[in-house]
Amino acid sequence: MLIVGAGFAGLYMLHRARSLGLRARVLEAGDGVGGTWYWNRYPGARCDVESLQYSYQFSPELQQEWRWSEKYATQAEILRYIEHVADRFDLRRDIHFGQRVSSALFDEASACWNVATTQGERLSTRYLVLAVGCLSSANQPEIARFKEFQGKTYHTGHWPQTPVDFSGQRVAVIGTGSSGIQCIPIIAAQASQLTVFQRTPNYAVPAWNAPLDDEADCQVKADYAALRARARQRPTGYVFPFDERSALSVTDEQRDAQYEKFWRLGGLKFLGAFGDLLLNPQANETAARFVQQKIRARIQDPALADKLVPRGVIGSKRLCVESNYYETFNRPNVSLVDIRQQPLERFTANGLVAGGRELVFDAVVFATGFDAVIGSLLRIDLRGRAGRRLSDHWLEQPSSYLGLAVAGFPNLFMINGPGSPSVLSNMVQSIEQHVDLICGCLAHMQNNGLAVCEAETAAADAWTAHCREVVARSMRATEDSWYVGANIPGRPRVFMPYAGGVPAYLRKCDEVVAAGYAGFMFHEARSE
Ligand code: NA7
C-alpha cells in the first residue's frame, strides 16, 4: 500500500495497514510528519476543536498518557503530539519525506497504481490511499506584479520552519478567515504597523481559551470511551452542549439569555444554542444579530465597526474562533482596508496598490486559505481506468462513493474525501473511522481472495445525489465559502462535505458493511 501524506490520516493508515500484514509506505512532501499541522506554523495557529476531542482514540494508552496543556492546543503542541505518535508507534521508518506525489496512473493489466513523485521516485502499488488533507493546498491569489515586490511574502498555510519576527516592520495581512483572525492580533503586537486587507468580514466568536486543568483532564480520562461514543452521536462528531429547541420557540429574553450562555461557552459551540440555526433563516437571523451586536460593542470607532461587523447568514461559512481579534483594531498601529471599496490592484517594489493608493510594506502575509477538500487531490495527475483523469471526472462536481472511493479508480481510497463529513466533523475521529472502514474492506478482500475493489458508478452517483439533497435542506451552502469552492476561480459551485451529520453517515457505512460492502464491486486479480 502507498499512502500519500503523513498527517493524522496517513499515520493512522500506516499503523493499521501494518496490522493487516501489508507492506506499506508513506510518501510525504514535507520533511516531517504532521500534514496541515506541519505547514500551518503561522503565529497564533490553533485548532478550533478542543484538544481532548481533537486527538486519536485508537490507542487507549495513548489517550491516557498524553496531557494537553490548553483547552485549544496550539499548532506547536499538536505537532508535538503527532511526532510523539509517529515515534510511539515506530512509524517513521516507512515514511519517505520530501516526496511530493505528482502522478498516479492505474495500470489495468497488473491492477496496480504506478506512482511518481516530483523528486523522481517511482513506485508501483496495489492499493493507493490519498491521505492528503482537506486544507493542505494553499490558495495563493494572483495579484498583478507579484514578482516586483522587494519585501517578504508569506502564506499562512505554508509558513517557514523558523519563526518569523515582524518586530518594527510594516506588515500587510490579506484575508480575514480563521487563519487571518488568529494571526492578526499577534502580528499587530509585533509589527510597527499592520494593515489588514479584508474582502468579507467573518463571524467570529471568542474562544475563551485557557489552560486545561487537572480536573477537566481527569474527568474525561476517567471514561474516555464514553466521551468518544457520545461524540459519534453528535452531528459534528464533537461533544458540546446543544439545545434542540427552535430559536423561535422562546421569548426574546429567553433567547438572548441562551445566546449569552453559549457565547460564554465560546467558539463553534455557539451554534449549539438552538437546533434550527442552520435550518431556518429567521432563527439564523436572531443568532446573527446577537453576534453582530457583540462584535460592534468591542470596536471603538463606529465607522470601523461598520466594516468589521459581518452580515448575512451565520454558520454557513465556518464560524471563526478568536482571541482578542476585534480589540486589535482599536490599536493605533492597525488599520483596515475594505478591498470591496478599495480593490487590491497590484504589487509595486515597495508594497501594494489598493483603490489607487500605494501602501508601503516590509512584508505581506497571505491568509487567503486553501483550495479546500479537493485541491490536494486534483494537484496529483490521477488517472484511473482507460486513462480517465480525476480532474475530468470531477469537472462538474466531485462525485464519490461515501467520500471514500471514486468509480473508475480501483483500489484507490480517499480519507475524508468530498462526500464525507470531513471538515464539518471532528476531523481526527472521521479519519479513524475512514481508515477503519478501509481496513475492514481490505480484510474482507484478503479473506475472500479478492484483489481489486471499486466503487460502482450507480452507487457513487446515488451517494453524490444524496449529498446534494441533504445540503439543500440546510443553510450551509447559502454563502460563498471554501465549502463550495467559491474561493477558487473556475471551480463548480458544489458543497463538498457531506452535510447529513456524523450519525447518519455512520449508519450508512454500517449498512454498507453489513451488506458485504454494498456499492463496491470486487474482482480477483486474474479477472483484471
Ligand atoms: P478562509 O476561511 O478561506 O479565509 C481566507 C480569507 O482570505 C477570507 O477572508 C477571504 O475572503 C480572503 N481571500 C481569499 N481570496 C482572496 C483574494 N483573492 N483577495 C482577497 N482576499 C481573499 O481560509 P483560512 O485559512 O482562514 O481558514 C480555512 C479553514 O482552516 C478554517 O475555516 C478552519 O476550518 C481552519 P472572502 O471571505 O472569500 O471574501
mmCIF file of C-alpha atoms in Angstrom, residues 73-440:
data_model
loop_
_atom_site.group_PDB
_atom_site.id
_atom_site.type_symbol
_atom_site.label_atom_id
_atom_site.label_comp_id
_atom_site.label_asym_id
_atom_site.label_seq_id
_atom_site.Cartn_x
_atom_site.Cartn_y
_atom_site.Cartn_z
ATOM 1 C CA ALA A 73 -3.999 23.327 21.520
ATOM 2 C CA THR A 74 -1.554 25.460 19.591
ATOM 3 C CA GLN A 75 -0.153 24.237 16.285
ATOM 4 C CA ALA A 76 3.164 23.563 18.068
ATOM 5 C CA GLU A 77 1.548 21.316 20.662
ATOM 6 C CA ILE A 78 -0.495 19.401 18.076
ATOM 7 C CA LEU A 79 2.670 18.882 16.050
ATOM 8 C CA ARG A 80 4.490 17.581 19.158
ATOM 9 C CA TYR A 81 1.601 15.174 19.686
ATOM 10 C CA ILE A 82 1.730 13.890 16.097
ATOM 11 C CA GLU A 83 5.514 13.499 16.334
ATOM 12 C CA HIS A 84 5.045 11.581 19.565
ATOM 13 C CA VAL A 85 2.549 9.275 17.854
ATOM 14 C CA ALA A 86 4.977 8.689 14.972
ATOM 15 C CA ASP A 87 7.692 7.676 17.442
ATOM 16 C CA ARG A 88 5.496 5.742 19.833
ATOM 17 C CA PHE A 89 4.202 3.514 17.032
ATOM 18 C CA ASP A 90 7.520 3.383 15.194
ATOM 19 C CA LEU A 91 6.030 4.868 12.036
ATOM 20 C CA ARG A 92 8.895 6.967 10.651
ATOM 21 C CA ARG A 93 10.825 4.048 9.159
ATOM 22 C CA ASP A 94 8.143 3.628 6.487
ATOM 23 C CA ILE A 95 7.791 7.297 5.582
ATOM 24 C CA HIS A 96 9.674 8.829 2.658
ATOM 25 C CA PHE A 97 9.911 12.540 3.433
ATOM 26 C CA GLY A 98 10.446 15.286 0.859
ATOM 27 C CA GLN A 99 8.488 13.370 -1.788
ATOM 28 C CA ARG A 100 5.567 15.125 -3.473
ATOM 29 C CA VAL A 101 3.390 12.765 -5.473
ATOM 30 C CA SER A 102 2.902 14.212 -8.931
ATOM 31 C CA SER A 103 1.090 11.411 -10.733
ATOM 32 C CA ALA A 104 -0.636 8.100 -10.136
ATOM 33 C CA LEU A 105 -1.700 6.027 -13.133
ATOM 34 C CA PHE A 106 -3.777 2.864 -12.899
ATOM 35 C CA ASP A 107 -2.417 0.023 -14.976
ATOM 36 C CA GLU A 108 -5.277 -2.282 -15.921
ATOM 37 C CA ALA A 109 -3.048 -5.222 -16.867
ATOM 38 C CA SER A 110 -1.363 -5.507 -13.482
ATOM 39 C CA ALA A 111 -4.160 -3.857 -11.486
ATOM 40 C CA CYS A 112 -1.529 -1.673 -9.875
ATOM 41 C CA TRP A 113 -1.029 2.053 -9.487
ATOM 42 C CA ASN A 114 2.187 3.492 -10.872
ATOM 43 C CA VAL A 115 3.090 6.433 -8.748
ATOM 44 C CA ALA A 116 5.687 9.125 -9.407
ATOM 45 C CA THR A 117 6.972 11.984 -7.301
ATOM 46 C CA THR A 118 8.350 15.335 -8.458
ATOM 47 C CA GLN A 119 11.624 14.291 -6.822
ATOM 48 C CA GLY A 120 11.874 11.371 -9.248
ATOM 49 C CA GLU A 121 10.803 8.419 -7.114
ATOM 50 C CA ARG A 122 8.791 5.745 -8.988
ATOM 51 C CA LEU A 123 6.754 3.144 -7.144
ATOM 52 C CA SER A 124 4.125 0.597 -8.025
ATOM 53 C CA THR A 125 1.419 -0.321 -5.572
ATOM 54 C CA ARG A 126 -1.674 -2.476 -5.275
ATOM 55 C CA TYR A 127 -3.517 -0.028 -3.001
ATOM 56 C CA LEU A 128 -3.283 3.730 -3.099
ATOM 57 C CA VAL A 129 -4.576 5.759 -0.159
ATOM 58 C CA LEU A 130 -4.833 9.519 -0.511
ATOM 59 C CA ALA A 131 -4.426 10.983 2.948
ATOM 60 C CA VAL A 132 -3.671 14.413 1.522
ATOM 61 C CA GLY A 133 -5.816 16.535 3.823
ATOM 62 C CA CYS A 134 -8.756 18.847 3.216
ATOM 63 C CA LEU A 135 -6.933 22.080 3.997
ATOM 64 C CA SER A 136 -3.494 21.488 2.595
ATOM 65 C CA SER A 137 -3.309 23.114 -0.815
ATOM 66 C CA ALA A 138 -2.705 26.834 -0.259
ATOM 67 C CA ASN A 139 -4.847 29.318 -2.165
ATOM 68 C CA GLN A 140 -2.428 31.950 -3.419
ATOM 69 C CA PRO A 141 -4.479 34.603 -5.240
ATOM 70 C CA GLU A 142 -2.957 36.165 -8.290
ATOM 71 C CA ILE A 143 -2.235 39.810 -7.695
ATOM 72 C CA ALA A 144 -0.586 41.611 -10.596
ATOM 73 C CA ARG A 145 3.185 42.222 -10.499
ATOM 74 C CA PHE A 146 3.714 39.937 -7.524
ATOM 75 C CA LYS A 147 7.333 39.395 -8.533
ATOM 76 C CA GLU A 148 8.152 43.107 -8.387
ATOM 77 C CA PHE A 149 7.691 43.283 -4.629
ATOM 78 C CA GLN A 150 11.040 43.577 -2.845
ATOM 79 C CA GLY A 151 9.746 42.743 0.639
ATOM 80 C CA LYS A 152 8.975 39.313 2.073
ATOM 81 C CA THR A 153 5.795 37.386 1.345
ATOM 82 C CA TYR A 154 4.293 34.553 3.367
ATOM 83 C CA HIS A 155 1.250 32.287 3.190
ATOM 84 C CA THR A 156 -0.267 31.148 6.486
ATOM 85 C CA GLY A 157 -0.753 27.636 5.099
ATOM 86 C CA HIS A 158 2.871 27.338 4.051
ATOM 87 C CA TRP A 159 4.713 29.102 6.833
ATOM 88 C CA PRO A 160 8.534 28.933 7.173
ATOM 89 C CA GLN A 161 10.016 26.417 9.587
ATOM 90 C CA THR A 162 11.753 29.091 11.612
ATOM 91 C CA PRO A 163 9.562 31.630 13.406
ATOM 92 C CA VAL A 164 9.183 34.979 11.634
ATOM 93 C CA ASP A 165 9.822 38.096 13.706
ATOM 94 C CA PHE A 166 7.810 41.085 12.465
ATOM 95 C CA SER A 167 9.218 43.492 15.082
ATOM 96 C CA GLY A 168 9.481 47.014 13.738
ATOM 97 C CA GLN A 169 8.063 46.041 10.330
ATOM 98 C CA ARG A 170 5.211 47.407 8.242
ATOM 99 C CA VAL A 171 3.090 44.345 7.577
ATOM 100 C CA ALA A 172 0.052 43.614 5.401
ATOM 101 C CA VAL A 173 -2.286 40.698 6.063
ATOM 102 C CA ILE A 174 -4.628 39.769 3.209
ATOM 103 C CA GLY A 175 -7.611 37.709 4.335
ATOM 104 C CA THR A 176 -9.794 37.583 7.417
ATOM 105 C CA GLY A 177 -10.842 33.930 7.694
ATOM 106 C CA SER A 178 -9.791 31.709 10.606
ATOM 107 C CA SER A 179 -6.075 31.998 9.811
ATOM 108 C CA GLY A 180 -6.131 35.778 9.443
ATOM 109 C CA ILE A 181 -8.238 36.172 12.568
ATOM 110 C CA GLN A 182 -5.751 34.047 14.530
ATOM 111 C CA CYS A 183 -2.544 35.710 13.315
ATOM 112 C CA ILE A 184 -3.667 39.358 13.141
ATOM 113 C CA PRO A 185 -3.656 40.038 16.928
ATOM 114 C CA ILE A 186 -0.200 38.510 17.310
ATOM 115 C CA ILE A 187 1.362 40.224 14.298
ATOM 116 C CA ALA A 188 -0.202 43.521 15.453
ATOM 117 C CA ALA A 189 1.614 43.224 18.775
ATOM 118 C CA GLN A 190 4.971 42.816 16.997
ATOM 119 C CA ALA A 191 4.746 44.988 13.899
ATOM 120 C CA SER A 192 5.242 48.731 13.811
ATOM 121 C CA GLN A 193 2.222 48.954 11.508
ATOM 122 C CA LEU A 194 -0.291 46.373 10.423
ATOM 123 C CA THR A 195 -2.721 46.848 7.547
ATOM 124 C CA VAL A 196 -5.458 44.260 7.192
ATOM 125 C CA PHE A 197 -6.977 43.785 3.752
ATOM 126 C CA GLN A 198 -10.491 42.476 4.226
ATOM 127 C CA ARG A 199 -12.775 41.256 1.455
ATOM 128 C CA THR A 200 -15.583 39.895 3.637
ATOM 129 C CA PRO A 201 -15.961 40.306 7.396
ATOM 130 C CA ASN A 202 -16.420 36.941 9.075
ATOM 131 C CA TYR A 203 -18.422 35.916 12.095
ATOM 132 C CA ALA A 204 -16.020 35.212 14.937
ATOM 133 C CA VAL A 205 -16.835 34.137 18.470
ATOM 134 C CA PRO A 206 -14.327 34.262 21.361
ATOM 135 C CA ALA A 207 -12.522 31.022 22.157
ATOM 136 C CA TRP A 208 -12.158 31.736 25.886
ATOM 137 C CA ASN A 209 -9.134 29.512 25.678
ATOM 138 C CA ALA A 210 -7.489 28.591 28.987
ATOM 139 C CA PRO A 211 -5.026 26.111 30.446
ATOM 140 C CA LEU A 212 -6.558 22.654 30.723
ATOM 141 C CA ASP A 213 -6.873 21.960 34.421
ATOM 142 C CA ASP A 214 -6.325 18.566 36.032
ATOM 143 C CA GLU A 215 -9.964 18.232 36.955
ATOM 144 C CA ALA A 216 -11.190 18.535 33.357
ATOM 145 C CA ASP A 217 -8.420 16.231 32.147
ATOM 146 C CA CYS A 218 -9.165 13.558 34.786
ATOM 147 C CA GLN A 219 -12.877 13.777 34.232
ATOM 148 C CA VAL A 220 -12.516 12.927 30.546
ATOM 149 C CA LYS A 221 -9.843 10.293 31.095
ATOM 150 C CA ALA A 222 -11.922 8.513 33.758
ATOM 151 C CA ASP A 223 -14.216 7.372 30.937
ATOM 152 C CA TYR A 224 -12.742 8.466 27.619
ATOM 153 C CA ALA A 225 -14.644 5.773 25.729
ATOM 154 C CA ALA A 226 -17.953 7.254 26.853
ATOM 155 C CA LEU A 227 -16.990 10.690 25.520
ATOM 156 C CA ARG A 228 -15.962 9.191 22.190
ATOM 157 C CA ALA A 229 -19.211 7.225 21.963
ATOM 158 C CA ARG A 230 -21.228 10.367 22.668
ATOM 159 C CA ALA A 231 -19.229 12.206 20.021
ATOM 160 C CA ARG A 232 -20.254 9.665 17.403
ATOM 161 C CA GLN A 233 -23.881 10.511 18.156
ATOM 162 C CA ARG A 234 -23.389 14.210 17.549
ATOM 163 C CA PRO A 235 -23.822 15.709 14.048
ATOM 164 C CA THR A 236 -20.323 17.173 14.189
ATOM 165 C CA GLY A 237 -18.701 14.218 15.948
ATOM 166 C CA TYR A 238 -17.783 16.724 18.638
ATOM 167 C CA VAL A 239 -19.414 16.816 22.082
ATOM 168 C CA PHE A 240 -20.593 20.191 23.296
ATOM 169 C CA PRO A 241 -23.833 21.430 24.814
ATOM 170 C CA PHE A 242 -26.638 21.507 22.287
ATOM 171 C CA ASP A 243 -30.219 22.626 22.641
ATOM 172 C CA GLU A 244 -32.642 21.096 20.173
ATOM 173 C CA ARG A 245 -35.327 23.734 20.592
ATOM 174 C CA SER A 246 -36.096 26.229 17.866
ATOM 175 C CA ALA A 247 -34.727 29.723 18.396
ATOM 176 C CA LEU A 248 -38.235 30.893 17.542
ATOM 177 C CA SER A 249 -39.950 28.824 20.254
ATOM 178 C CA VAL A 250 -38.810 31.024 23.164
ATOM 179 C CA THR A 251 -39.308 34.628 24.253
ATOM 180 C CA ASP A 252 -36.824 37.331 23.267
ATOM 181 C CA GLU A 253 -35.422 37.405 26.805
ATOM 182 C CA GLN A 254 -35.007 33.628 26.916
ATOM 183 C CA ARG A 255 -33.347 33.663 23.511
ATOM 184 C CA ASP A 256 -30.864 36.355 24.493
ATOM 185 C CA ALA A 257 -30.066 34.544 27.754
ATOM 186 C CA GLN A 258 -29.453 31.364 25.790
ATOM 187 C CA TYR A 259 -27.183 33.145 23.296
ATOM 188 C CA GLU A 260 -25.284 34.761 26.152
ATOM 189 C CA LYS A 261 -24.775 31.337 27.751
ATOM 190 C CA PHE A 262 -23.489 29.788 24.521
ATOM 191 C CA TRP A 263 -21.390 32.855 23.771
ATOM 192 C CA ARG A 264 -19.685 32.206 27.105
ATOM 193 C CA LEU A 265 -19.030 28.588 26.085
ATOM 194 C CA GLY A 266 -17.204 30.104 23.123
ATOM 195 C CA GLY A 267 -16.136 29.210 19.618
ATOM 196 C CA LEU A 268 -18.011 26.707 17.470
ATOM 197 C CA LYS A 269 -20.164 25.778 20.477
ATOM 198 C CA PHE A 270 -22.117 28.970 19.986
ATOM 199 C CA LEU A 271 -24.058 27.291 17.165
ATOM 200 C CA GLY A 272 -25.373 24.706 19.643
ATOM 201 C CA ALA A 273 -27.625 27.364 21.228
ATOM 202 C CA PHE A 274 -30.659 26.222 19.208
ATOM 203 C CA GLY A 275 -31.455 23.293 16.983
ATOM 204 C CA ASP A 276 -32.585 25.220 13.918
ATOM 205 C CA LEU A 277 -29.877 27.836 13.473
ATOM 206 C CA LEU A 278 -28.722 26.282 10.220
ATOM 207 C CA LEU A 279 -32.165 25.205 9.096
ATOM 208 C CA ASN A 280 -34.398 28.221 9.480
ATOM 209 C CA PRO A 281 -33.381 31.640 8.090
ATOM 210 C CA GLN A 282 -35.389 33.503 10.733
ATOM 211 C CA ALA A 283 -33.758 31.544 13.537
ATOM 212 C CA ASN A 284 -30.380 32.135 11.966
ATOM 213 C CA GLU A 285 -31.019 35.847 11.821
ATOM 214 C CA THR A 286 -31.569 36.030 15.591
ATOM 215 C CA ALA A 287 -28.159 34.443 16.182
ATOM 216 C CA ALA A 288 -26.508 36.636 13.572
ATOM 217 C CA ARG A 289 -27.932 39.777 15.181
ATOM 218 C CA PHE A 290 -26.694 38.707 18.612
ATOM 219 C CA VAL A 291 -23.146 38.159 17.355
ATOM 220 C CA GLN A 292 -23.163 41.354 15.308
ATOM 221 C CA GLN A 293 -24.059 43.377 18.384
ATOM 222 C CA LYS A 294 -21.364 41.611 20.458
ATOM 223 C CA ILE A 295 -18.755 42.453 17.828
ATOM 224 C CA ARG A 296 -19.834 46.069 17.468
ATOM 225 C CA ALA A 297 -19.518 46.626 21.222
ATOM 226 C CA ARG A 298 -15.817 45.775 21.083
ATOM 227 C CA ILE A 299 -14.776 48.251 18.383
ATOM 228 C CA GLN A 300 -14.254 51.869 19.438
ATOM 229 C CA ASP A 301 -14.622 53.565 16.041
ATOM 230 C CA PRO A 302 -18.212 53.163 14.733
ATOM 231 C CA ALA A 303 -17.114 53.600 11.096
ATOM 232 C CA LEU A 304 -14.566 50.822 11.531
ATOM 233 C CA ALA A 305 -17.194 48.696 13.267
ATOM 234 C CA ASP A 306 -19.428 49.082 10.200
ATOM 235 C CA LYS A 307 -16.700 47.449 8.152
ATOM 236 C CA LEU A 308 -15.831 44.699 10.625
ATOM 237 C CA VAL A 309 -19.340 43.609 11.565
ATOM 238 C CA PRO A 310 -20.369 40.683 9.345
ATOM 239 C CA ARG A 311 -23.724 40.481 7.643
ATOM 240 C CA GLY A 312 -25.831 37.664 6.305
ATOM 241 C CA VAL A 313 -26.087 34.081 7.425
ATOM 242 C CA ILE A 314 -24.048 32.941 10.429
ATOM 243 C CA GLY A 315 -22.533 29.447 10.259
ATOM 244 C CA SER A 316 -22.808 28.972 6.512
ATOM 245 C CA LYS A 317 -19.133 29.838 6.271
ATOM 246 C CA ARG A 318 -17.144 28.176 9.003
ATOM 247 C CA LEU A 319 -17.502 30.168 12.205
ATOM 248 C CA CYS A 320 -14.167 31.671 13.261
ATOM 249 C CA VAL A 321 -12.864 31.318 16.782
ATOM 250 C CA GLU A 322 -10.918 34.308 18.051
ATOM 251 C CA SER A 323 -8.887 35.708 20.905
ATOM 252 C CA ASN A 324 -8.594 39.474 21.072
ATOM 253 C CA TYR A 325 -9.325 39.919 17.346
ATOM 254 C CA TYR A 326 -11.700 42.867 17.434
ATOM 255 C CA GLU A 327 -9.772 44.753 20.143
ATOM 256 C CA THR A 328 -6.753 44.590 17.831
ATOM 257 C CA PHE A 329 -8.451 47.132 15.570
ATOM 258 C CA ASN A 330 -8.523 49.617 18.461
ATOM 259 C CA ARG A 331 -4.718 49.737 18.417
ATOM 260 C CA PRO A 332 -3.146 52.842 16.878
ATOM 261 C CA ASN A 333 -0.797 50.756 14.684
ATOM 262 C CA VAL A 334 -3.588 48.743 12.999
ATOM 263 C CA SER A 335 -5.705 49.815 10.043
ATOM 264 C CA LEU A 336 -8.250 48.115 7.820
ATOM 265 C CA VAL A 337 -8.659 48.327 4.055
ATOM 266 C CA ASP A 338 -12.002 47.126 2.751
ATOM 267 C CA ILE A 339 -10.983 45.735 -0.618
ATOM 268 C CA ARG A 340 -14.525 45.705 -1.926
ATOM 269 C CA GLN A 341 -14.341 49.506 -1.785
ATOM 270 C CA GLN A 342 -10.616 49.829 -2.477
ATOM 271 C CA PRO A 343 -9.729 46.843 -4.667
ATOM 272 C CA LEU A 344 -6.260 45.367 -4.477
ATOM 273 C CA GLU A 345 -4.778 46.314 -7.839
ATOM 274 C CA ARG A 346 -1.151 45.273 -7.897
ATOM 275 C CA PHE A 347 2.129 44.923 -6.140
ATOM 276 C CA THR A 348 4.874 47.516 -6.522
ATOM 277 C CA ALA A 349 8.525 47.185 -5.491
ATOM 278 C CA ASN A 350 7.605 48.683 -2.114
ATOM 279 C CA GLY A 351 4.147 47.427 -1.378
ATOM 280 C CA LEU A 352 0.611 47.198 -2.686
ATOM 281 C CA VAL A 353 -1.740 49.486 -4.566
ATOM 282 C CA ALA A 354 -5.337 49.407 -3.355
ATOM 283 C CA GLY A 355 -8.030 51.791 -4.562
ATOM 284 C CA GLY A 356 -5.439 53.785 -6.492
ATOM 285 C CA ARG A 357 -3.227 54.371 -3.404
ATOM 286 C CA GLU A 358 0.178 52.813 -2.797
ATOM 287 C CA LEU A 359 0.829 51.414 0.676
ATOM 288 C CA VAL A 360 4.370 50.543 1.678
ATOM 289 C CA PHE A 361 5.177 47.226 3.362
ATOM 290 C CA ASP A 362 8.166 45.210 4.526
ATOM 291 C CA ALA A 363 6.134 42.002 4.499
ATOM 292 C CA VAL A 364 2.857 40.750 3.055
ATOM 293 C CA VAL A 365 1.073 37.802 4.648
ATOM 294 C CA PHE A 366 -1.462 35.898 2.567
ATOM 295 C CA ALA A 367 -4.076 34.478 4.923
ATOM 296 C CA THR A 368 -6.134 33.524 1.894
ATOM 297 C CA GLY A 369 -6.963 29.957 2.782
ATOM 298 C CA PHE A 370 -6.964 26.782 0.772
ATOM 299 C CA ASP A 371 -8.109 25.065 -2.351
ATOM 300 C CA ALA A 372 -10.122 23.005 0.084
ATOM 301 C CA VAL A 373 -11.220 19.349 0.162
ATOM 302 C CA ILE A 374 -10.347 18.507 -3.454
ATOM 303 C CA GLY A 375 -7.385 20.828 -4.129
ATOM 304 C CA SER A 376 -4.700 18.417 -2.985
ATOM 305 C CA LEU A 377 -6.374 15.508 -4.792
ATOM 306 C CA LEU A 378 -6.567 17.403 -8.072
ATOM 307 C CA ARG A 379 -2.981 18.574 -7.793
ATOM 308 C CA ILE A 380 -1.959 14.976 -8.499
ATOM 309 C CA ASP A 381 -2.261 13.793 -12.098
ATOM 310 C CA LEU A 382 -4.564 10.903 -11.174
ATOM 311 C CA ARG A 383 -5.754 8.611 -13.945
ATOM 312 C CA GLY A 384 -7.997 5.636 -13.436
ATOM 313 C CA ARG A 385 -9.396 3.077 -15.852
ATOM 314 C CA ALA A 386 -8.817 3.853 -19.535
ATOM 315 C CA GLY A 387 -6.576 6.724 -18.521
ATOM 316 C CA ARG A 388 -9.501 8.830 -17.326
ATOM 317 C CA ARG A 389 -8.284 11.800 -15.337
ATOM 318 C CA LEU A 390 -9.808 12.597 -11.969
ATOM 319 C CA SER A 391 -9.865 16.273 -12.982
ATOM 320 C CA ASP A 392 -12.088 15.371 -15.969
ATOM 321 C CA HIS A 393 -14.244 13.033 -13.897
ATOM 322 C CA TRP A 394 -14.829 15.881 -11.426
ATOM 323 C CA LEU A 395 -15.241 18.667 -13.957
ATOM 324 C CA GLU A 396 -18.841 19.343 -12.961
ATOM 325 C CA GLN A 397 -18.757 18.072 -9.400
ATOM 326 C CA PRO A 398 -16.562 15.902 -7.197
ATOM 327 C CA SER A 399 -18.575 12.672 -7.195
ATOM 328 C CA SER A 400 -17.587 9.846 -4.906
ATOM 329 C CA TYR A 401 -18.951 6.891 -3.020
ATOM 330 C CA LEU A 402 -19.081 7.857 0.663
ATOM 331 C CA GLY A 403 -16.230 10.317 0.148
ATOM 332 C CA LEU A 404 -14.041 7.254 0.165
ATOM 333 C CA ALA A 405 -13.824 5.892 -3.375
ATOM 334 C CA VAL A 406 -14.337 7.066 -6.956
ATOM 335 C CA ALA A 407 -15.952 4.963 -9.681
ATOM 336 C CA GLY A 408 -13.377 4.018 -12.312
ATOM 337 C CA PHE A 409 -10.472 4.415 -9.870
ATOM 338 C CA PRO A 410 -9.974 0.899 -8.494
ATOM 339 C CA ASN A 411 -8.127 0.252 -5.235
ATOM 340 C CA LEU A 412 -7.908 3.945 -4.587
ATOM 341 C CA PHE A 413 -9.201 5.252 -1.278
ATOM 342 C CA MET A 414 -9.542 8.822 -0.083
ATOM 343 C CA ILE A 415 -9.550 9.694 3.582
ATOM 344 C CA ASN A 416 -12.066 12.448 4.314
ATOM 345 C CA GLY A 417 -12.728 12.924 0.623
ATOM 346 C CA PRO A 418 -15.588 15.024 -0.798
ATOM 347 C CA GLY A 419 -18.922 13.459 0.147
ATOM 348 C CA SER A 420 -17.878 12.553 3.690
ATOM 349 C CA PRO A 421 -18.486 14.561 6.896
ATOM 350 C CA SER A 422 -14.782 15.557 6.918
ATOM 351 C CA VAL A 423 -14.437 19.284 7.605
ATOM 352 C CA LEU A 424 -17.924 19.515 9.134
ATOM 353 C CA SER A 425 -16.888 16.974 11.734
ATOM 354 C CA ASN A 426 -14.160 16.310 14.250
ATOM 355 C CA MET A 427 -11.514 15.504 11.652
ATOM 356 C CA VAL A 428 -9.432 13.095 13.710
ATOM 357 C CA GLN A 429 -12.443 10.993 14.588
ATOM 358 C CA SER A 430 -13.587 10.932 10.963
ATOM 359 C CA ILE A 431 -10.092 9.976 9.841
ATOM 360 C CA GLU A 432 -10.039 6.999 12.176
ATOM 361 C CA GLN A 433 -13.483 5.926 11.014
ATOM 362 C CA HIS A 434 -12.410 6.058 7.355
ATOM 363 C CA VAL A 435 -9.182 4.177 7.998
ATOM 364 C CA ASP A 436 -11.046 1.511 9.974
ATOM 365 C CA LEU A 437 -13.569 1.203 7.151
ATOM 366 C CA ILE A 438 -10.821 0.833 4.538
ATOM 367 C CA CYS A 439 -9.108 -1.798 6.681
ATOM 368 C CA GLY A 440 -12.367 -3.679 7.134
#
